[in-house]
């Protein structure tokens, strides 16, 4: 009877013989014959070994850039399959709000999809030679390997890989930090590490819960945003780029910038604050658009002040000044150097032209204090899909501010505040300033009394202004009446004028 030691001894002899035979085969067999034999050997193994392997490298392309697919798989495994791994690796990835856990090298986990088992393994190839490449300190290569039975090829290649990539993108969106971007001057793009855009962490605390606005209006805006975020298939079906335009208009202090911050926090989008006056021309504007990411809000604040985009003709004085600037370089430099050559046409192409389809899931927001100054082509439906008027503070907005600043839902003085808000125009910013506690000794009642005094003063100032305007209008009307009477007298040569003056009661 064969003992265990004899079995291991025989196995060792067989393995040694196979290694020796393989070495002799590689050294002495002709290369063409060896290639044919290896091909037949692979086919033979393929009939016996029923599994398929797919390799996903970390870097690819001529510049060896990090693959988005690898990152998506890493995020997917960190949120699901890695929960079953015995050895994990924690990494702090740029722009992520938390540590990202992934499988350690040479670790394998089992995943399941629609009742089918498959295996993920994390692999590392260590290079033996040093490198001086700028993107890495060594030529080590990481990759994931997906192994599955060949009978499940159609399911894995179709549904499963798509599921992994979509889930990985969702995990990345949940973990990433929101960013606030601003465009760098076109002439200095080469001097900035970030290129065309610079960014900081977006930490604005505004939400729709803290936004001073009528609840019904807030719900309408939130529903519109949710419909947009879920509308990928809808936009593909109707043949439109997945983007939406919002126009926020109203007096200063009505919360337009706060609304943008609330939208970004609600959707978990990045914000690109575009300063048009620093953009050299339409070409540079397109380049900036291409560099924006998906799931972002592109903002142009005070669009009526950014450039001459009103569509109105220049006055003769403006044309003369422009001609003088072109002829006098010193005067041009005194006004701040070369002016932007972005045109209305270039901006319209930026909003809804061919270039606007570069990247999905983008919102474009314009803000203005004077909507009547904007060119109708800029704000028509299809470009600015939704117009939101940011108006003066109403009682519902006041209650939100009272809850935010004073922590109260009701008070006996609310009745007086409500009556005054119905008779007086005051912006939410001014109301909030009066509700802010100025010292530790001040309480909510003192703040409300201060607000009531401010509202009463604003009401009185508005009354006086209205009376002054009415008086000025009467004076102008009388002057126009006298002027018409004088013209009529001149036409009649003075005859009958005294009678007409007497009849009209003009002295």
Short mmCIF file of C-alpha atoms in Angstrom, two decimals:
data_model
loop_
_atom_site.label_atom_id
_atom_site.label_comp_id
_atom_site.label_asym_id
_atom_site.label_seq_id
_atom_site.Cartn_x
_atom_site.Cartn_y
_atom_site.Cartn_z
CA UNK A 1 0.00 0.00 0.00
CA UNK A 2 1.41 3.41 -1.03
CA UNK A 3 2.12 5.73 1.88
CA UNK A 4 1.59 9.48 1.90
CA UNK A 5 5.34 10.16 1.81
CA UNK A 6 5.70 7.99 -1.28
CA UNK A 7 2.84 9.83 -2.99
CA UNK A 8 4.42 13.22 -2.39
CA UNK A 9 7.78 11.84 -3.55
CA UNK A 10 6.26 10.56 -6.79
CA UNK A 11 4.44 13.85 -7.34
CA UNK A 12 7.69 15.75 -6.86
CA UNK A 13 9.42 13.56 -9.39
CA UNK A 14 6.65 14.12 -11.93
CA UNK A 15 6.76 17.90 -11.45
CA UNK A 16 10.54 17.93 -11.81
CA UNK A 17 10.31 15.91 -14.99
CA UNK A 18 7.69 18.30 -16.42
CA UNK A 19 9.82 21.35 -15.59
CA UNK A 20 12.85 19.72 -17.25
CA UNK A 21 10.81 18.79 -20.32
CA UNK A 22 9.41 22.36 -20.58
CA UNK A 23 12.92 23.85 -20.38
CA UNK A 24 14.22 21.50 -23.07
CA UNK A 25 11.14 22.26 -25.23
CA UNK A 26 11.72 26.04 -25.07
CA UNK A 27 15.46 25.73 -25.72
CA UNK A 28 15.72 23.18 -28.52
CA UNK A 29 12.41 23.20 -30.42
CA UNK A 30 12.24 25.56 -33.44
CA UNK A 31 10.24 28.72 -32.73
CA UNK A 32 7.63 28.08 -35.46
CA UNK A 33 7.02 24.54 -34.28
CA UNK A 34 6.94 25.72 -30.67
CA UNK A 35 4.28 28.34 -31.53
CA UNK A 36 2.03 25.73 -33.14
CA UNK A 37 2.42 23.35 -30.20
CA UNK A 38 1.65 26.12 -27.68
CA UNK A 39 -1.46 27.12 -29.66
CA UNK A 40 -2.75 23.54 -29.67
CA UNK A 41 -1.92 23.28 -25.96
CA UNK A 42 -3.98 26.40 -25.21
CA UNK A 43 -6.90 24.99 -27.18
CA UNK A 44 -6.68 21.72 -25.31
CA UNK A 45 -6.62 23.50 -21.97
CA UNK A 46 -9.57 25.64 -23.14
CA UNK A 47 -11.69 22.53 -23.62
CA UNK A 48 -10.82 21.34 -20.14
CA UNK A 49 -10.70 24.71 -18.28
CA UNK A 50 -14.15 26.38 -18.55
CA UNK A 51 -13.37 29.82 -17.06
CA UNK A 52 -12.84 33.21 -18.74
CA UNK A 53 -10.64 36.01 -17.35
CA UNK A 54 -11.02 39.75 -18.05
CA UNK A 55 -8.21 42.08 -17.03
CA UNK A 56 -8.88 45.74 -16.08
CA UNK A 57 -5.57 47.70 -15.82
CA UNK A 58 -5.19 50.81 -13.70
CA UNK A 59 -3.40 52.83 -16.41
CA UNK A 60 -3.90 52.75 -20.17
CA UNK A 61 -3.31 54.78 -23.31
CA UNK A 62 -0.18 56.39 -24.68
CA UNK A 63 0.09 58.80 -21.72
CA UNK A 64 -0.76 56.04 -19.26
CA UNK A 65 -3.70 57.92 -17.77
CA UNK A 66 -5.74 56.40 -14.97
CA UNK A 67 -8.67 54.41 -16.38
CA UNK A 68 -12.15 55.49 -15.36
CA UNK A 69 -13.25 51.84 -15.58
CA UNK A 70 -10.63 50.80 -13.02
CA UNK A 71 -11.77 53.57 -10.66
CA UNK A 72 -15.41 52.58 -11.07
CA UNK A 73 -14.59 48.92 -10.30
CA UNK A 74 -12.58 50.00 -7.26
CA UNK A 75 -15.55 52.00 -5.97
CA UNK A 76 -17.94 49.13 -6.65
CA UNK A 77 -15.78 46.62 -4.80
CA UNK A 78 -15.27 49.02 -1.88
CA UNK A 79 -19.03 49.22 -1.40
CA UNK A 80 -20.06 45.58 -1.92
CA UNK A 81 -17.68 42.73 -2.65
CA UNK A 82 -14.89 44.03 -0.40
CA UNK A 83 -17.17 43.55 2.60
CA UNK A 84 -16.29 39.86 2.28
CA UNK A 85 -12.54 40.32 1.78
CA UNK A 86 -10.15 39.30 4.56
CA UNK A 87 -7.44 41.83 3.70
CA UNK A 88 -8.35 45.43 2.84
CA UNK A 89 -6.40 48.51 1.90
CA UNK A 90 -7.46 52.03 3.00
CA UNK A 91 -6.65 54.96 0.71
CA UNK A 92 -7.28 58.68 0.92
CA UNK A 93 -8.31 59.64 -2.60
CA UNK A 94 -8.33 63.26 -3.75
CA UNK A 95 -11.73 64.99 -3.52
CA UNK A 96 -13.23 62.13 -1.49
CA UNK A 97 -15.04 62.83 1.77
CA UNK A 98 -13.93 59.58 3.40
CA UNK A 99 -11.35 56.81 3.19
CA UNK A 100 -11.83 54.42 0.30
CA UNK A 101 -11.49 50.73 1.19
CA UNK A 102 -10.34 48.34 -1.49
CA UNK A 103 -9.01 44.80 -1.70
CA UNK A 104 -5.36 44.36 -0.89
CA UNK A 105 -3.03 42.99 -3.56
CA UNK A 106 -3.41 39.29 -4.40
CA UNK A 107 -6.76 39.14 -2.62
CA UNK A 108 -9.84 37.50 -4.11
CA UNK A 109 -13.54 37.87 -3.32
CA UNK A 110 -16.67 36.19 -4.61
CA UNK A 111 -19.52 38.26 -6.03
CA UNK A 112 -22.99 37.17 -7.11
CA UNK A 113 -25.22 38.61 -9.83
CA UNK A 114 -28.64 37.21 -10.76
CA UNK A 115 -27.73 33.90 -9.12
CA UNK A 116 -24.40 33.60 -10.96
CA UNK A 117 -21.12 33.37 -9.04
CA UNK A 118 -18.01 35.18 -10.24
CA UNK A 119 -14.65 36.13 -8.77
CA UNK A 120 -12.76 39.41 -8.48
CA UNK A 121 -9.03 39.45 -7.73
CA UNK A 122 -6.69 42.38 -7.15
CA UNK A 123 -3.26 41.94 -8.67
CA UNK A 124 0.03 43.83 -8.67
CA UNK A 125 2.95 43.46 -11.06
CA UNK A 126 6.11 44.86 -9.44
CA UNK A 127 8.67 46.27 -11.84
CA UNK A 128 12.31 45.48 -11.23
CA UNK A 129 13.65 48.62 -12.88
CA UNK A 130 13.32 52.21 -11.56
CA UNK A 131 11.59 54.92 -13.55
CA UNK A 132 11.65 58.70 -13.54
CA UNK A 133 8.15 59.17 -14.93
CA UNK A 134 6.25 62.18 -13.62
CA UNK A 135 3.05 60.25 -12.88
CA UNK A 136 4.49 57.49 -10.73
CA UNK A 137 7.55 56.66 -8.65
CA UNK A 138 7.78 53.19 -10.16
CA UNK A 139 6.44 51.10 -13.03
CA UNK A 140 4.32 48.91 -10.76
CA UNK A 141 1.03 48.05 -12.38
CA UNK A 142 -2.21 47.22 -10.59
CA UNK A 143 -5.16 45.57 -12.24
CA UNK A 144 -8.38 43.76 -11.39
CA UNK A 145 -9.19 40.38 -12.87
CA UNK A 146 -12.76 39.17 -13.31
CA UNK A 147 -13.21 35.39 -13.59
CA UNK A 148 -16.45 33.69 -14.61
CA UNK A 149 -17.72 30.51 -16.28
CA UNK A 150 -17.79 30.68 -20.05
CA UNK A 151 -21.46 29.66 -20.10
CA UNK A 152 -22.28 33.06 -18.50
CA UNK A 153 -20.36 35.12 -21.06
CA UNK A 154 -23.42 36.92 -22.43
CA UNK A 155 -24.76 37.88 -19.00
CA UNK A 156 -21.40 39.10 -17.69
CA UNK A 157 -20.31 40.97 -20.81
CA UNK A 158 -23.71 42.62 -21.12
CA UNK A 159 -25.60 43.25 -17.89
CA UNK A 160 -23.06 42.64 -15.12
CA UNK A 161 -20.21 44.89 -16.27
CA UNK A 162 -22.71 47.69 -16.97
CA UNK A 163 -24.13 47.19 -13.46
CA UNK A 164 -20.64 47.39 -11.91
CA UNK A 165 -19.75 50.63 -13.73
CA UNK A 166 -23.05 52.34 -12.87
CA UNK A 167 -22.86 51.31 -9.22
CA UNK A 168 -19.24 52.45 -9.05
CA UNK A 169 -20.15 55.89 -10.37
CA UNK A 170 -22.91 56.21 -7.78
CA UNK A 171 -20.51 55.32 -4.95
CA UNK A 172 -17.97 57.86 -6.29
CA UNK A 173 -20.64 60.59 -6.41
CA UNK A 174 -21.67 59.86 -2.81
CA UNK A 175 -18.09 59.94 -1.52
CA UNK A 176 -16.70 62.88 -3.45
CA UNK A 177 -16.41 66.41 -2.14
CA UNK A 178 -18.32 69.09 -3.96
CA UNK A 179 -16.12 71.76 -5.51
CA UNK A 180 -16.52 75.43 -6.40
CA UNK A 181 -14.65 76.34 -9.60
CA UNK A 182 -13.68 79.68 -11.08
CA UNK A 183 -12.12 80.23 -14.49
CA UNK A 184 -8.54 81.46 -14.69
CA UNK A 185 -7.68 84.35 -17.06
CA UNK A 186 -7.10 83.00 -20.57
CA UNK A 187 -3.61 84.50 -20.81
CA UNK A 188 -2.45 82.69 -17.64
CA UNK A 189 -3.71 79.15 -18.25
CA UNK A 190 -0.13 77.87 -18.48
CA UNK A 191 0.76 79.33 -15.07
CA UNK A 192 -2.01 77.56 -13.16
CA UNK A 193 -1.58 73.98 -12.03
CA UNK A 194 -5.29 73.34 -12.55
CA UNK A 195 -5.25 74.77 -16.08
CA UNK A 196 -8.40 76.56 -17.14
CA UNK A 197 -10.26 76.20 -13.81
CA UNK A 198 -9.20 76.60 -10.19
CA UNK A 199 -11.29 75.17 -7.38
CA UNK A 200 -11.85 75.08 -3.64
CA UNK A 201 -14.05 72.84 -1.53
CA UNK A 202 -17.71 73.87 -1.76
CA UNK A 203 -18.98 74.23 1.81
CA UNK A 204 -21.94 76.59 1.48
CA UNK A 205 -24.54 75.52 4.09
CA UNK A 206 -27.64 76.72 2.23
CA UNK A 207 -30.41 74.18 1.66
CA UNK A 208 -34.02 74.39 0.54
CA UNK A 209 -35.04 73.97 4.18
CA UNK A 210 -33.21 77.17 5.15
CA UNK A 211 -34.07 79.09 1.97
CA UNK A 212 -36.46 82.00 2.58
CA UNK A 213 -39.15 81.34 -0.01
CA UNK A 214 -42.76 80.26 -0.21
CA UNK A 215 -43.00 76.48 0.48
CA UNK A 216 -45.11 75.83 -2.64
CA UNK A 217 -42.56 77.59 -4.83
CA UNK A 218 -39.69 75.65 -3.25
CA UNK A 219 -41.46 72.33 -3.81
CA UNK A 220 -42.02 73.24 -7.44
CA UNK A 221 -38.32 73.99 -7.96
CA UNK A 222 -37.20 70.83 -6.12
CA UNK A 223 -39.55 68.65 -8.20
CA UNK A 224 -38.21 70.25 -11.36
CA UNK A 225 -34.61 69.51 -10.30
CA UNK A 226 -35.44 65.90 -9.43
CA UNK A 227 -37.17 65.41 -12.77
CA UNK A 228 -34.08 66.73 -14.53
CA UNK A 229 -31.68 64.49 -12.58
CA UNK A 230 -33.74 61.39 -13.43
CA UNK A 231 -34.32 62.42 -17.05
CA UNK A 232 -31.43 60.80 -18.93
CA UNK A 233 -33.63 58.44 -20.95
CA UNK A 234 -36.19 61.19 -21.54
CA UNK A 235 -33.62 63.61 -23.00
CA UNK A 236 -32.18 60.84 -25.18
CA UNK A 237 -35.65 59.99 -26.47
CA UNK A 238 -36.53 63.55 -27.46
CA UNK A 239 -33.07 64.18 -28.95
CA UNK A 240 -31.90 66.99 -26.66
CA UNK A 241 -28.69 67.48 -24.72
CA UNK A 242 -29.12 66.57 -21.05
CA UNK A 243 -28.99 70.10 -19.68
CA UNK A 244 -31.39 72.69 -18.28
CA UNK A 245 -31.30 76.48 -18.03
CA UNK A 246 -32.49 78.54 -15.06
CA UNK A 247 -32.91 82.31 -14.97
CA UNK A 248 -32.96 83.85 -11.49
CA UNK A 249 -34.05 87.46 -11.50
CA UNK A 250 -35.06 90.00 -8.90
CA UNK A 251 -33.77 92.94 -6.81
CA UNK A 252 -30.44 92.69 -4.98
CA UNK A 253 -30.66 90.83 -1.66
CA UNK A 254 -33.48 88.49 -2.66
CA UNK A 255 -31.34 85.32 -2.38
CA UNK A 256 -30.24 84.46 -5.93
CA UNK A 257 -26.78 83.22 -4.90
CA UNK A 258 -28.28 81.38 -1.93
CA UNK A 259 -30.68 79.63 -4.31
CA UNK A 260 -27.75 78.40 -6.43
CA UNK A 261 -26.01 76.99 -3.34
CA UNK A 262 -29.23 75.24 -2.28
CA UNK A 263 -29.57 73.71 -5.76
CA UNK A 264 -25.96 72.43 -5.65
CA UNK A 265 -26.42 70.89 -2.20
CA UNK A 266 -29.76 69.35 -3.19
CA UNK A 267 -28.37 67.68 -6.33
CA UNK A 268 -24.83 67.10 -4.98
CA UNK A 269 -23.40 68.93 -8.03
CA UNK A 270 -20.19 70.93 -8.46
CA UNK A 271 -20.48 74.67 -9.18
CA UNK A 272 -18.60 76.49 -11.96
CA UNK A 273 -18.66 80.26 -11.42
CA UNK A 274 -17.90 81.63 -14.89
CA UNK A 275 -16.52 85.18 -15.07
CA UNK A 276 -17.09 86.21 -18.68
CA UNK A 277 -14.99 89.38 -18.54
CA UNK A 278 -11.79 87.31 -18.18
CA UNK A 279 -12.57 85.11 -21.21
CA UNK A 280 -10.66 86.27 -24.29
CA UNK A 281 -13.04 85.16 -27.04
CA UNK A 282 -15.62 82.59 -28.12
CA UNK A 283 -12.97 79.92 -28.72
CA UNK A 284 -11.74 80.18 -25.15
CA UNK A 285 -15.35 80.02 -23.94
CA UNK A 286 -15.82 76.70 -25.74
CA UNK A 287 -12.61 75.34 -24.22
CA UNK A 288 -13.87 76.23 -20.75
CA UNK A 289 -17.15 74.45 -21.43
CA UNK A 290 -15.34 71.28 -22.55
CA UNK A 291 -13.36 71.24 -19.28
CA UNK A 292 -16.48 71.26 -17.08
CA UNK A 293 -17.50 67.96 -15.51
CA UNK A 294 -20.81 66.18 -15.55
CA UNK A 295 -23.21 66.73 -12.62
CA UNK A 296 -22.37 70.41 -12.44
CA UNK A 297 -24.02 73.84 -12.31
CA UNK A 298 -22.48 76.51 -14.55
CA UNK A 299 -23.25 79.97 -13.16
CA UNK A 300 -22.99 83.40 -14.77
CA UNK A 301 -24.00 85.94 -12.15
CA UNK A 302 -25.24 89.41 -13.08
CA UNK A 303 -25.35 88.48 -16.76
CA UNK A 304 -26.53 91.99 -17.64
CA UNK A 305 -23.28 93.43 -16.21
CA UNK A 306 -20.83 90.76 -17.43
CA UNK A 307 -20.64 91.91 -21.07
CA UNK A 308 -22.56 94.07 -23.52
CA UNK A 309 -25.11 91.33 -24.26
CA UNK A 310 -28.26 93.43 -24.26
CA UNK A 311 -28.53 93.47 -28.05
CA UNK A 312 -28.93 97.26 -28.00
CA UNK A 313 -26.93 99.54 -30.27
CA UNK A 314 -24.14 101.60 -28.84
CA UNK A 315 -24.55 105.34 -28.56
CA UNK A 316 -22.37 107.62 -30.65
CA UNK A 317 -20.37 108.49 -27.52
CA UNK A 318 -19.68 104.80 -26.81
CA UNK A 319 -18.61 104.24 -30.41
CA UNK A 320 -16.32 107.27 -30.22
CA UNK A 321 -14.74 106.00 -26.97
CA UNK A 322 -14.17 102.57 -28.56
CA UNK A 323 -12.44 104.16 -31.56
CA UNK A 324 -10.23 106.23 -29.23
CA UNK A 325 -9.22 103.14 -27.27
CA UNK A 326 -8.23 101.30 -30.44
CA UNK A 327 -6.11 104.27 -31.54
CA UNK A 328 -4.60 104.91 -28.09
CA UNK A 329 -3.01 101.80 -26.45
CA UNK A 330 -2.25 103.75 -23.26
CA UNK A 331 -5.94 104.55 -22.75
CA UNK A 332 -6.79 100.92 -23.43
CA UNK A 333 -4.32 99.72 -20.78
CA UNK A 334 -5.69 102.25 -18.31
CA UNK A 335 -9.12 100.61 -18.64
CA UNK A 336 -7.70 97.21 -17.72
CA UNK A 337 -6.02 95.86 -20.85
CA UNK A 338 -7.56 93.86 -23.65
CA UNK A 339 -11.31 93.51 -23.35
CA UNK A 340 -13.22 90.26 -23.81
CA UNK A 341 -14.36 89.53 -27.37
CA UNK A 342 -17.06 87.05 -26.30
CA UNK A 343 -20.15 87.80 -28.38
CA UNK A 344 -23.83 87.15 -27.87
CA UNK A 345 -23.66 84.54 -30.63
CA UNK A 346 -20.78 82.77 -28.87
CA UNK A 347 -22.67 82.73 -25.59
CA UNK A 348 -25.80 81.34 -27.28
CA UNK A 349 -23.72 78.50 -28.76
CA UNK A 350 -22.30 77.92 -25.29
CA UNK A 351 -25.83 77.52 -23.90
CA UNK A 352 -27.59 75.41 -26.50
CA UNK A 353 -25.40 75.07 -29.60
CA UNK A 354 -23.50 71.99 -30.74
CA UNK A 355 -20.87 72.48 -28.05
CA UNK A 356 -23.46 72.45 -25.27
CA UNK A 357 -23.78 68.67 -25.76
CA UNK A 358 -20.23 68.14 -24.45
CA UNK A 359 -20.99 66.28 -21.23
CA UNK A 360 -24.30 65.26 -19.69
CA UNK A 361 -26.29 66.37 -16.67
CA UNK A 362 -25.44 70.06 -16.59
CA UNK A 363 -27.46 73.03 -15.37
CA UNK A 364 -26.78 76.57 -16.60
CA UNK A 365 -27.89 79.41 -14.31
CA UNK A 366 -28.05 83.12 -15.15
CA UNK A 367 -28.76 85.73 -12.50
CA UNK A 368 -29.74 89.35 -13.11
CA UNK A 369 -31.23 92.28 -11.24
CA UNK A 370 -32.77 93.71 -14.42
CA UNK A 371 -34.29 91.04 -16.64
CA UNK A 372 -35.64 93.67 -19.05
CA UNK A 373 -32.06 94.60 -20.05
CA UNK A 374 -31.29 91.14 -21.46
CA UNK A 375 -31.57 90.28 -25.12
CA UNK A 376 -34.74 88.20 -25.72
CA UNK A 377 -32.67 85.63 -27.66
CA UNK A 378 -30.61 84.95 -24.54
CA UNK A 379 -33.49 84.08 -22.25
CA UNK A 380 -36.05 82.50 -24.57
CA UNK A 381 -37.57 79.10 -23.79
CA UNK A 382 -35.18 76.31 -24.68
CA UNK A 383 -32.22 78.29 -23.39
CA UNK A 384 -33.52 79.44 -20.06
CA UNK A 385 -36.08 76.66 -19.51
CA UNK A 386 -37.29 77.90 -16.13
CA UNK A 387 -37.53 81.47 -14.88
CA UNK A 388 -37.59 82.00 -11.14
CA UNK A 389 -38.47 85.42 -9.75
CA UNK A 390 -36.65 86.11 -6.49
CA UNK A 391 -38.98 88.69 -4.98
CA UNK A 392 -39.31 90.64 -1.74
CA UNK A 393 -39.86 88.89 1.57
CA UNK A 394 -43.36 87.55 2.19
CA UNK A 395 -44.74 86.22 5.48
CA UNK A 396 -43.96 82.59 4.60
CA UNK A 397 -40.34 83.55 3.87
CA UNK A 398 -40.22 85.49 7.14
CA UNK A 399 -41.31 82.40 9.10
CA UNK A 400 -38.41 80.44 7.60
CA UNK A 401 -35.98 83.20 8.60
CA UNK A 402 -37.46 83.40 12.11
CA UNK A 403 -36.93 79.66 12.52
CA UNK A 404 -33.37 79.89 11.17
CA UNK A 405 -32.22 82.92 13.15
CA UNK A 406 -34.36 82.86 16.30
CA UNK A 407 -35.42 79.22 16.54
CA UNK A 408 -39.12 80.11 16.93
CA UNK A 409 -42.18 78.97 14.96
CA UNK A 410 -44.67 81.56 16.28
CA UNK A 411 -44.87 84.71 18.41
CA UNK A 412 -47.55 87.31 19.22
CA UNK A 413 -45.63 89.90 17.19
CA UNK A 414 -45.93 87.77 14.04
CA UNK A 415 -49.37 89.28 13.31
CA UNK A 416 -47.93 92.81 13.17
CA UNK A 417 -45.01 91.63 11.01
CA UNK A 418 -47.41 89.96 8.58
CA UNK A 419 -49.48 93.14 8.10
CA UNK A 420 -46.36 95.24 7.52
CA UNK A 421 -44.86 92.76 5.02
CA UNK A 422 -48.09 92.93 3.00
CA UNK A 423 -47.76 96.73 2.82
CA UNK A 424 -43.96 97.08 2.55
CA UNK A 425 -41.25 95.81 0.22
CA UNK A 426 -38.20 94.50 2.10
CA UNK A 427 -35.69 91.94 0.82
CA UNK A 428 -35.02 88.69 2.71
CA UNK A 429 -31.44 89.89 3.29
CA UNK A 430 -32.69 93.03 5.13
CA UNK A 431 -35.19 90.98 7.15
CA UNK A 432 -32.47 88.50 8.12
CA UNK A 433 -30.17 91.32 9.22
CA UNK A 434 -32.85 92.60 11.63
CA UNK A 435 -33.46 89.09 13.01
CA UNK A 436 -29.81 88.41 13.76
CA UNK A 437 -28.98 88.51 17.47
CA UNK A 438 -26.50 91.34 18.08
CA UNK A 439 -25.49 90.35 21.62
CA UNK A 440 -26.04 87.68 24.26
CA UNK A 441 -28.47 89.94 26.12
CA UNK A 442 -30.77 90.36 23.11
CA UNK A 443 -33.74 88.00 22.79
CA UNK A 444 -36.16 87.10 20.03
CA UNK A 445 -38.73 89.68 21.10
CA UNK A 446 -36.20 92.50 20.82
CA UNK A 447 -35.24 91.30 17.32
CA UNK A 448 -38.87 91.21 16.21
CA UNK A 449 -39.52 94.69 17.61
CA UNK A 450 -36.43 95.92 15.74
CA UNK A 451 -37.77 94.36 12.53
CA UNK A 452 -41.17 96.02 13.04
CA UNK A 453 -39.49 99.42 13.45
CA UNK A 454 -37.46 98.82 10.28
CA UNK A 455 -40.60 97.83 8.37
CA UNK A 456 -42.50 100.89 9.63
CA UNK A 457 -39.61 103.15 8.59
CA UNK A 458 -39.45 101.48 5.16
CA UNK A 459 -43.21 101.98 4.80
CA UNK A 460 -42.93 105.67 5.69
CA UNK A 461 -39.97 106.17 3.34
CA UNK A 462 -41.91 104.52 0.54
CA UNK A 463 -44.92 106.79 1.22
CA UNK A 464 -42.76 109.94 1.12
CA UNK A 465 -41.05 108.76 -2.05
CA UNK A 466 -44.41 108.08 -3.67
CA UNK A 467 -45.66 111.57 -2.75
CA UNK A 468 -42.49 113.17 -4.11
CA UNK A 469 -42.79 111.24 -7.36
CA UNK A 470 -46.46 112.21 -7.68
CA UNK A 471 -45.61 115.89 -7.09
CA UNK A 472 -42.81 115.73 -9.63
CA UNK A 473 -45.20 114.12 -12.12
CA UNK A 474 -47.73 116.96 -11.61
CA UNK A 475 -45.04 119.58 -12.19
CA UNK A 476 -43.95 117.85 -15.37
CA UNK A 477 -47.56 117.60 -16.55
CA UNK A 478 -48.13 121.33 -15.91
CA UNK A 479 -44.91 122.23 -17.72
CA UNK A 480 -45.94 120.10 -20.69
CA UNK A 481 -49.38 121.76 -20.68
CA UNK A 482 -47.82 125.24 -20.71
CA UNK A 483 -45.44 124.21 -23.46
CA UNK A 484 -48.29 122.92 -25.63
CA UNK A 485 -50.25 126.11 -24.96
CA UNK A 486 -47.25 128.20 -25.96
CA UNK A 487 -46.82 126.24 -29.17
CA UNK A 488 -50.49 126.67 -30.02
CA UNK A 489 -50.23 130.42 -29.38
CA UNK A 490 -47.27 130.61 -31.68
CA UNK A 491 -49.18 128.79 -34.40
CA UNK A 492 -52.19 131.14 -34.05
CA UNK A 493 -49.99 134.21 -34.12
CA UNK A 494 -51.23 135.32 -30.70
CA UNK A 495 -54.84 135.88 -31.80
CA UNK A 496 -57.45 134.39 -29.49
CA UNK A 497 -54.72 133.34 -27.10
CA UNK A 498 -55.95 135.45 -24.20
CA UNK A 499 -59.40 133.92 -24.54
CA UNK A 500 -57.99 130.36 -24.56
CA UNK A 501 -55.82 131.11 -21.54
CA UNK A 502 -58.83 132.45 -19.71
CA UNK A 503 -60.97 129.45 -20.65
CA UNK A 504 -58.33 126.96 -19.56
CA UNK A 505 -57.72 128.83 -16.33
CA UNK A 506 -53.99 129.28 -16.98
CA UNK A 507 -52.58 132.46 -15.53
#
